mmCIF file of C-alpha atoms and ligand atoms in Angstrom:
data_model
loop_
_atom_site.group_PDB
_atom_site.id
_atom_site.type_symbol
_atom_site.label_atom_id
_atom_site.label_comp_id
_atom_site.label_asym_id
_atom_site.label_seq_id
_atom_site.Cartn_x
_atom_site.Cartn_y
_atom_site.Cartn_z
ATOM 1 C CA MET A 15 134.283 207.379 124.137
ATOM 2 C CA THR A 16 135.673 203.922 123.558
ATOM 3 C CA GLU A 17 134.245 203.023 120.892
ATOM 4 C CA SER A 18 135.647 205.962 118.827
ATOM 5 C CA LEU A 19 138.905 205.470 120.335
ATOM 6 C CA ASP A 20 138.599 202.012 119.099
ATOM 7 C CA VAL A 21 138.226 203.194 115.813
ATOM 8 C CA LEU A 22 140.976 205.543 116.437
ATOM 9 C CA THR A 23 143.178 202.975 117.325
ATOM 10 C CA SER A 24 142.674 200.869 114.011
ATOM 11 C CA LEU A 25 143.157 203.836 111.770
ATOM 12 C CA VAL A 26 146.412 204.633 113.728
ATOM 13 C CA ALA A 27 147.291 200.966 114.108
ATOM 14 C CA GLY A 28 146.942 200.743 109.791
ATOM 15 C CA GLY A 29 149.610 202.979 109.417
ATOM 16 C CA GLY A 30 150.495 205.536 106.588
ATOM 17 C CA VAL A 31 149.504 208.170 109.130
ATOM 18 C CA VAL A 32 149.577 212.026 108.694
ATOM 19 C CA VAL A 33 149.256 213.802 111.604
ATOM 20 C CA LEU A 34 147.893 217.472 111.616
ATOM 21 C CA SER A 35 148.450 219.510 114.564
ATOM 22 C CA GLY A 36 147.442 222.191 116.448
ATOM 23 C CA ALA A 37 147.512 224.522 119.446
ATOM 24 C CA GLY A 38 146.152 222.160 121.701
ATOM 25 C CA LEU A 39 148.812 219.928 121.430
ATOM 26 C CA SER A 40 151.028 222.316 123.071
ATOM 27 C CA THR A 41 148.501 224.023 125.898
ATOM 28 C CA GLU A 42 149.830 220.882 128.329
ATOM 29 C CA SER A 43 153.349 222.191 127.706
ATOM 30 C CA GLY A 44 152.532 225.605 128.981
ATOM 31 C CA ILE A 45 151.997 227.759 125.976
ATOM 32 C CA PRO A 46 148.334 229.179 125.671
ATOM 33 C CA ASP A 47 145.953 227.981 122.821
ATOM 34 C CA TYR A 48 143.794 231.493 122.257
ATOM 35 C CA ARG A 49 141.286 229.413 120.291
ATOM 36 C CA GLY A 50 140.330 226.401 122.528
ATOM 37 C CA PRO A 51 138.835 226.283 125.699
ATOM 38 C CA SER A 52 141.302 228.071 127.656
ATOM 39 C CA GLY A 53 141.485 230.511 125.296
ATOM 40 C CA VAL A 54 138.417 232.103 125.186
ATOM 41 C CA ALA A 55 139.173 235.222 126.958
ATOM 42 C CA ARG A 56 141.763 236.275 124.233
ATOM 43 C CA ARG A 57 143.136 239.329 125.417
ATOM 44 C CA HIS A 58 144.825 240.716 122.329
ATOM 45 C CA THR A 59 143.444 240.724 118.832
ATOM 46 C CA PRO A 60 146.229 238.806 116.679
ATOM 47 C CA MET A 61 148.972 240.921 114.840
ATOM 48 C CA THR A 62 148.341 241.183 111.168
ATOM 49 C CA PHE A 63 151.270 241.518 108.845
ATOM 50 C CA GLN A 64 149.731 244.655 107.620
ATOM 51 C CA ALA A 65 149.735 246.007 110.980
ATOM 52 C CA PHE A 66 153.083 244.843 111.621
ATOM 53 C CA THR A 67 154.800 246.364 108.460
ATOM 54 C CA ARG A 68 152.924 249.196 108.380
ATOM 55 C CA ASP A 69 152.727 250.800 111.763
ATOM 56 C CA PRO A 70 155.802 251.336 113.784
ATOM 57 C CA LEU A 71 153.762 251.360 117.270
ATOM 58 C CA ALA A 72 152.455 248.108 116.512
ATOM 59 C CA ARG A 73 155.188 246.518 115.618
ATOM 60 C CA ARG A 74 157.254 248.106 119.079
ATOM 61 C CA ARG A 75 154.091 246.719 120.732
ATOM 62 C CA TYR A 76 154.556 243.353 119.281
ATOM 63 C CA TRP A 77 158.078 243.037 119.812
ATOM 64 C CA ALA A 78 157.935 244.066 123.330
ATOM 65 C CA ARG A 79 155.266 241.644 124.205
ATOM 66 C CA SER A 80 157.115 239.103 122.391
ATOM 67 C CA HIS A 81 160.384 239.537 123.854
ATOM 68 C CA LEU A 82 158.743 238.824 127.489
ATOM 69 C CA GLY A 83 156.473 235.776 126.055
ATOM 70 C CA TRP A 84 159.931 234.437 124.517
ATOM 71 C CA ARG A 85 160.905 233.246 127.441
ATOM 72 C CA LEU A 86 157.764 231.021 127.811
ATOM 73 C CA ILE A 87 158.575 229.693 124.614
ATOM 74 C CA ALA A 88 161.857 229.214 124.798
ATOM 75 C CA GLY A 89 161.570 227.825 128.623
ATOM 76 C CA ALA A 90 158.975 224.663 127.008
ATOM 77 C CA ALA A 91 159.168 221.194 126.854
ATOM 78 C CA PRO A 92 157.678 218.936 124.809
ATOM 79 C CA ASN A 93 154.408 217.122 126.736
ATOM 80 C CA ALA A 94 153.580 213.584 126.789
ATOM 81 C CA GLY A 95 151.308 214.473 123.915
ATOM 82 C CA HIS A 96 154.491 214.968 121.573
ATOM 83 C CA ARG A 97 156.443 212.097 122.730
ATOM 84 C CA ALA A 98 153.611 210.171 121.980
ATOM 85 C CA VAL A 99 153.474 210.902 118.213
ATOM 86 C CA ALA A 100 157.232 211.025 118.142
ATOM 87 C CA GLY A 101 157.469 207.182 119.192
ATOM 88 C CA LEU A 102 154.515 206.072 116.851
ATOM 89 C CA GLN A 103 156.615 207.627 114.011
ATOM 90 C CA ARG A 104 159.765 205.329 115.350
ATOM 91 C CA ALA A 105 156.854 202.392 115.172
ATOM 92 C CA GLY A 106 156.928 203.520 111.736
ATOM 93 C CA LEU A 107 153.149 204.134 111.667
ATOM 94 C CA VAL A 108 153.138 207.940 111.470
ATOM 95 C CA ASP A 109 154.560 209.094 108.005
ATOM 96 C CA ALA A 110 155.019 212.691 108.546
ATOM 97 C CA VAL A 111 153.836 215.540 111.031
ATOM 98 C CA ILE A 112 151.784 218.877 109.857
ATOM 99 C CA THR A 113 152.016 221.301 112.354
ATOM 100 C CA GLN A 114 150.212 225.047 112.914
ATOM 101 C CA ASN A 115 152.674 225.081 116.032
ATOM 102 C CA VAL A 116 155.398 227.705 115.790
ATOM 103 C CA ASP A 117 156.994 226.584 119.059
ATOM 104 C CA GLY A 118 159.126 223.805 117.637
ATOM 105 C CA LEU A 119 158.081 220.634 119.976
ATOM 106 C CA HIS A 120 157.388 218.321 117.906
ATOM 107 C CA GLY A 121 161.296 218.388 116.620
ATOM 108 C CA ALA A 122 162.352 218.476 120.414
ATOM 109 C CA ALA A 123 160.113 215.341 121.125
ATOM 110 C CA GLY A 124 162.114 213.370 118.311
ATOM 111 C CA SER A 125 159.601 213.701 115.339
ATOM 112 C CA THR A 126 161.235 214.200 112.104
ATOM 113 C CA SER A 127 159.486 215.060 108.705
ATOM 114 C CA VAL A 128 157.850 217.812 110.660
ATOM 115 C CA ILE A 129 156.376 220.540 108.386
ATOM 116 C CA GLU A 130 156.212 223.656 110.235
ATOM 117 C CA LEU A 131 152.997 225.286 108.377
ATOM 118 C CA HIS A 132 152.932 228.746 110.022
ATOM 119 C CA GLY A 133 156.882 228.931 110.682
ATOM 120 C CA ARG A 134 158.996 228.894 113.523
ATOM 121 C CA LEU A 135 159.008 231.491 116.663
ATOM 122 C CA ASP A 136 162.605 230.500 116.964
ATOM 123 C CA GLU A 137 163.846 231.868 113.731
ATOM 124 C CA VAL A 138 164.215 235.816 112.421
ATOM 125 C CA THR A 139 163.611 237.049 108.906
ATOM 126 C CA CYS A 140 164.533 240.156 107.896
ATOM 127 C CA LEU A 141 162.282 241.451 105.234
ATOM 128 C CA ASP A 142 164.634 243.633 102.932
ATOM 129 C CA CYS A 143 167.974 241.150 102.724
ATOM 130 C CA GLY A 144 165.921 237.760 103.907
ATOM 131 C CA ASN A 145 168.434 236.899 105.878
ATOM 132 C CA LEU A 146 167.378 234.096 108.341
ATOM 133 C CA THR A 147 169.184 234.635 111.662
ATOM 134 C CA SER A 148 168.287 232.675 115.281
ATOM 135 C CA ARG A 149 165.820 234.246 117.654
ATOM 136 C CA GLU A 150 168.554 233.501 120.334
ATOM 137 C CA GLU A 151 170.445 235.809 118.530
ATOM 138 C CA LEU A 152 167.788 238.523 118.342
ATOM 139 C CA ASP A 153 167.149 237.921 122.039
ATOM 140 C CA ARG A 154 170.548 238.687 122.674
ATOM 141 C CA ARG A 155 170.834 242.137 121.216
ATOM 142 C CA LEU A 156 167.071 242.865 122.774
ATOM 143 C CA ARG A 157 168.621 242.412 125.822
ATOM 144 C CA GLU A 158 171.299 244.877 125.040
ATOM 145 C CA ALA A 159 169.220 247.132 123.733
ATOM 146 C CA ASN A 160 166.882 247.110 126.684
ATOM 147 C CA PRO A 161 169.050 246.033 129.980
ATOM 148 C CA ASP A 162 166.174 246.477 132.383
ATOM 149 C CA PHE A 163 162.978 245.722 130.501
ATOM 150 C CA VAL A 164 162.293 242.153 131.429
ATOM 151 C CA ALA A 165 163.280 242.692 135.263
ATOM 152 C CA GLN A 166 160.858 245.556 135.464
ATOM 153 C CA VAL A 167 157.759 244.195 133.402
ATOM 154 C CA ALA A 168 158.244 240.896 135.365
ATOM 155 C CA ALA A 169 157.939 243.152 138.605
ATOM 156 C CA VAL A 170 154.730 244.506 137.248
ATOM 157 C CA ASN A 171 153.134 241.175 136.273
ATOM 158 C CA PRO A 172 154.214 238.322 138.683
ATOM 159 C CA ASP A 173 151.843 236.187 136.818
ATOM 160 C CA GLY A 174 153.669 235.713 133.852
ATOM 161 C CA ASP A 175 151.177 238.298 131.695
ATOM 162 C CA VAL A 176 152.555 240.107 128.779
ATOM 163 C CA ASP A 177 149.652 242.422 128.996
ATOM 164 C CA LEU A 178 151.884 245.781 128.691
ATOM 165 C CA PRO A 179 151.348 249.563 129.720
ATOM 166 C CA ASP A 180 151.630 251.989 127.135
ATOM 167 C CA GLU A 181 154.558 253.858 128.954
ATOM 168 C CA GLN A 182 156.769 250.470 128.692
ATOM 169 C CA VAL A 183 155.925 249.968 125.073
ATOM 170 C CA ALA A 184 156.959 253.463 124.066
ATOM 171 C CA ALA A 185 160.041 253.064 126.220
ATOM 172 C CA PHE A 186 160.975 249.251 124.469
ATOM 173 C CA ARG A 187 163.458 249.577 121.704
ATOM 174 C CA PRO A 188 163.181 246.943 118.955
ATOM 175 C CA VAL A 189 166.023 246.245 116.898
ATOM 176 C CA ASP A 190 166.979 246.308 112.708
ATOM 177 C CA CYS A 191 168.516 243.327 111.132
ATOM 178 C CA GLY A 192 171.900 243.079 112.259
ATOM 179 C CA ILE A 193 173.031 241.717 108.812
ATOM 180 C CA CYS A 194 172.310 244.329 106.510
ATOM 181 C CA GLY A 195 171.759 247.017 109.355
ATOM 182 C CA THR A 196 168.428 248.653 108.275
ATOM 183 C CA GLY A 197 166.143 246.010 106.962
ATOM 184 C CA MET A 198 162.647 244.918 109.321
ATOM 185 C CA LEU A 199 162.874 242.399 111.195
ATOM 186 C CA LYS A 200 160.050 240.021 111.658
ATOM 187 C CA PRO A 201 159.908 236.332 113.547
ATOM 188 C CA ASP A 202 159.771 233.797 110.390
ATOM 189 C CA VAL A 203 155.857 233.213 111.464
ATOM 190 C CA VAL A 204 153.294 233.670 109.171
ATOM 191 C CA PHE A 205 151.187 236.358 110.484
ATOM 192 C CA PHE A 206 147.192 237.057 110.284
ATOM 193 C CA GLY A 207 146.435 238.613 106.890
ATOM 194 C CA GLU A 208 149.966 236.472 105.203
ATOM 195 C CA THR A 209 149.592 233.418 103.345
ATOM 196 C CA VAL A 210 151.471 230.092 103.689
ATOM 197 C CA PRO A 211 154.451 229.849 100.890
ATOM 198 C CA PRO A 212 152.697 227.702 98.060
ATOM 199 C CA GLN A 213 155.469 225.273 97.910
ATOM 200 C CA ARG A 214 155.060 224.558 101.610
ATOM 201 C CA VAL A 215 151.012 223.996 100.836
ATOM 202 C CA ALA A 216 151.969 221.851 97.930
ATOM 203 C CA ARG A 217 154.080 219.659 100.163
ATOM 204 C CA CYS A 218 151.628 219.081 102.607
ATOM 205 C CA PHE A 219 149.009 218.366 100.018
ATOM 206 C CA ALA A 220 150.785 216.048 98.534
ATOM 207 C CA LEU A 221 151.286 214.053 102.008
ATOM 208 C CA VAL A 222 147.947 214.164 102.856
ATOM 209 C CA GLU A 223 147.185 212.843 99.586
ATOM 210 C CA GLN A 224 149.234 209.822 99.803
ATOM 211 C CA ALA A 225 148.210 209.260 103.716
ATOM 212 C CA ARG A 226 146.494 206.129 104.751
ATOM 213 C CA SER A 227 144.542 208.496 107.464
ATOM 214 C CA LEU A 228 144.893 211.993 108.230
ATOM 215 C CA VAL A 229 144.704 212.247 112.161
ATOM 216 C CA VAL A 230 144.100 215.772 113.729
ATOM 217 C CA LEU A 231 145.736 216.710 117.090
ATOM 218 C CA GLY A 232 144.442 219.855 118.928
ATOM 219 C CA SER A 233 143.289 221.733 116.707
ATOM 220 C CA SER A 234 139.580 223.289 116.324
ATOM 221 C CA LEU A 235 140.113 223.921 112.377
ATOM 222 C CA THR A 236 138.555 227.453 112.787
ATOM 223 C CA VAL A 237 141.252 228.793 109.872
ATOM 224 C CA MET A 238 141.320 227.367 106.145
ATOM 225 C CA SER A 239 144.961 227.194 106.436
ATOM 226 C CA GLY A 240 144.985 223.882 108.461
ATOM 227 C CA ARG A 241 140.853 222.834 107.588
ATOM 228 C CA ARG A 242 141.724 222.627 104.009
ATOM 229 C CA PHE A 243 143.712 219.689 104.208
ATOM 230 C CA VAL A 244 141.036 217.870 106.142
ATOM 231 C CA ILE A 245 138.608 218.915 103.424
ATOM 232 C CA ARG A 246 140.852 217.389 100.842
ATOM 233 C CA ALA A 247 141.537 214.169 102.665
ATOM 234 C CA ALA A 248 137.596 213.953 102.935
ATOM 235 C CA LYS A 249 137.194 214.348 99.327
ATOM 236 C CA ARG A 250 139.830 211.927 98.400
ATOM 237 C CA GLY A 251 137.750 209.143 100.882
ATOM 238 C CA ILE A 252 140.596 209.284 103.107
ATOM 239 C CA PRO A 253 139.436 208.316 106.753
ATOM 240 C CA VAL A 254 139.894 211.676 109.224
ATOM 241 C CA ALA A 255 140.237 211.365 112.657
ATOM 242 C CA ILE A 256 139.968 214.483 115.024
ATOM 243 C CA VAL A 257 141.351 214.404 118.690
ATOM 244 C CA ASN A 258 140.426 217.706 120.063
ATOM 245 C CA GLN A 259 139.100 219.337 123.400
ATOM 246 C CA GLY A 260 135.607 220.423 121.918
ATOM 247 C CA PRO A 261 134.026 220.426 118.491
ATOM 248 C CA THR A 262 136.279 221.555 115.566
ATOM 249 C CA ARG A 263 135.231 223.166 112.242
ATOM 250 C CA GLY A 264 135.992 219.995 110.588
ATOM 251 C CA ASP A 265 134.182 217.414 112.745
ATOM 252 C CA GLY A 266 131.538 217.235 109.570
ATOM 253 C CA TYR A 267 134.385 215.492 107.324
ATOM 254 C CA ALA A 268 135.481 213.191 110.401
ATOM 255 C CA THR A 269 135.132 209.626 110.709
ATOM 256 C CA VAL A 270 135.665 209.490 113.879
ATOM 257 C CA CYS A 271 136.297 212.699 116.780
ATOM 258 C CA VAL A 272 137.463 211.805 120.125
ATOM 259 C CA ASP A 273 137.055 214.647 122.771
ATOM 260 C CA ALA A 274 139.713 214.605 125.095
ATOM 261 C CA PRO A 275 143.061 216.173 126.445
ATOM 262 C CA LEU A 276 145.793 215.289 124.339
ATOM 263 C CA GLY A 277 148.422 214.745 126.796
ATOM 264 C CA ALA A 278 146.337 211.651 128.430
ATOM 265 C CA LEU A 279 144.738 210.441 125.208
ATOM 266 C CA LEU A 280 148.094 209.975 122.903
ATOM 267 C CA PRO A 281 150.066 207.918 125.428
ATOM 268 C CA GLU A 282 146.846 205.836 125.934
ATOM 269 C CA LEU A 283 146.407 205.605 122.010
ATOM 270 C CA ALA A 284 150.104 204.502 121.882
ATOM 271 C CA VAL A 285 149.691 201.458 124.416
ATOM 272 C CA ARG A 286 146.370 200.316 122.822
ATOM 273 C CA VAL A 287 148.370 200.810 119.135
ATOM 274 C CA ALA A 288 150.810 198.422 120.454
ATOM 275 C CA GLY A 289 148.566 195.999 121.877
ATOM 276 C CA LYS A 290 146.883 195.843 118.934
ATOM 277 C CA ALA A 291 149.820 195.043 117.029
ATOM 278 C CA ALA A 292 150.945 192.500 119.238
ATOM 279 C CA THR A 293 147.616 190.604 119.158
ATOM 280 C CA ALA A 294 148.190 190.753 115.061
ATOM 281 C CA VAL A 295 151.202 188.718 115.169
ATOM 282 C CA ALA A 296 150.539 186.594 118.154
ATOM 283 C CA PRO A 297 148.923 183.078 117.111
ATOM 284 C CA VAL A 298 145.842 182.140 117.237
ATOM 285 C CA GLY A 299 144.719 181.167 121.129
ATOM 286 C CA VAL A 300 147.995 182.791 122.838
HETATM 287 ZN ZN1 ZN B 11 168.775 242.699 106.417
#
């Protein structure tokens, strides 16, 4: 562990880092990671784009759960891991952050040059007119259409779980686009069965190819959407470091893997990197 942390420290201290982050970075902000160690007992199969657009019941169920789950996301704050990434960026060592997370917490922690690979949950798009509106505005409209919903469901699920009985889903009233009046609304995130916009992917590939190292934080790299950047870096001879709790599907491409909780490890890494920089400029013998 100490040895692998030394390798990671050297890579980050060398600068030119591109970070690729996943759900594991946000678990310590209270956002569940469905693929990581805490998410083994995943209750719901992920919503696919096809089910969302073709099945009105699936869509109603999605919005009912999401109307409750949004409170969790909207109330979440960046953790020590997000802040450490922003600090390394301010120190000029991290060039850009590619995140698979849709929670906006990198930006909230002060990171810049963040590419949100899978979109943002706080924006809503109309599949007909294409207009983008804020989730806050949608939340207001959903509350108006469902005045007692949150209170009723919260009474049923005191633990904050959003597993909804069918009769409560049936009582939920989703709303259509407030601009064109009839369009189907969808959170501006990439669902399963949907592809990431090609220009966004191309930007990420370009960043990875220019990087001095690629540092993966809290992703099991299960889906190709993120793993392809690790493969590309490895093919170009760019060192890849992976910090995650548990093994990942990118381990075979990595120069170094560190198995640790990110909220504890990243601040320690920041201190080590700062120490290394200080050592580098200190005259010999001092
Ligand atoms: Zn519309």
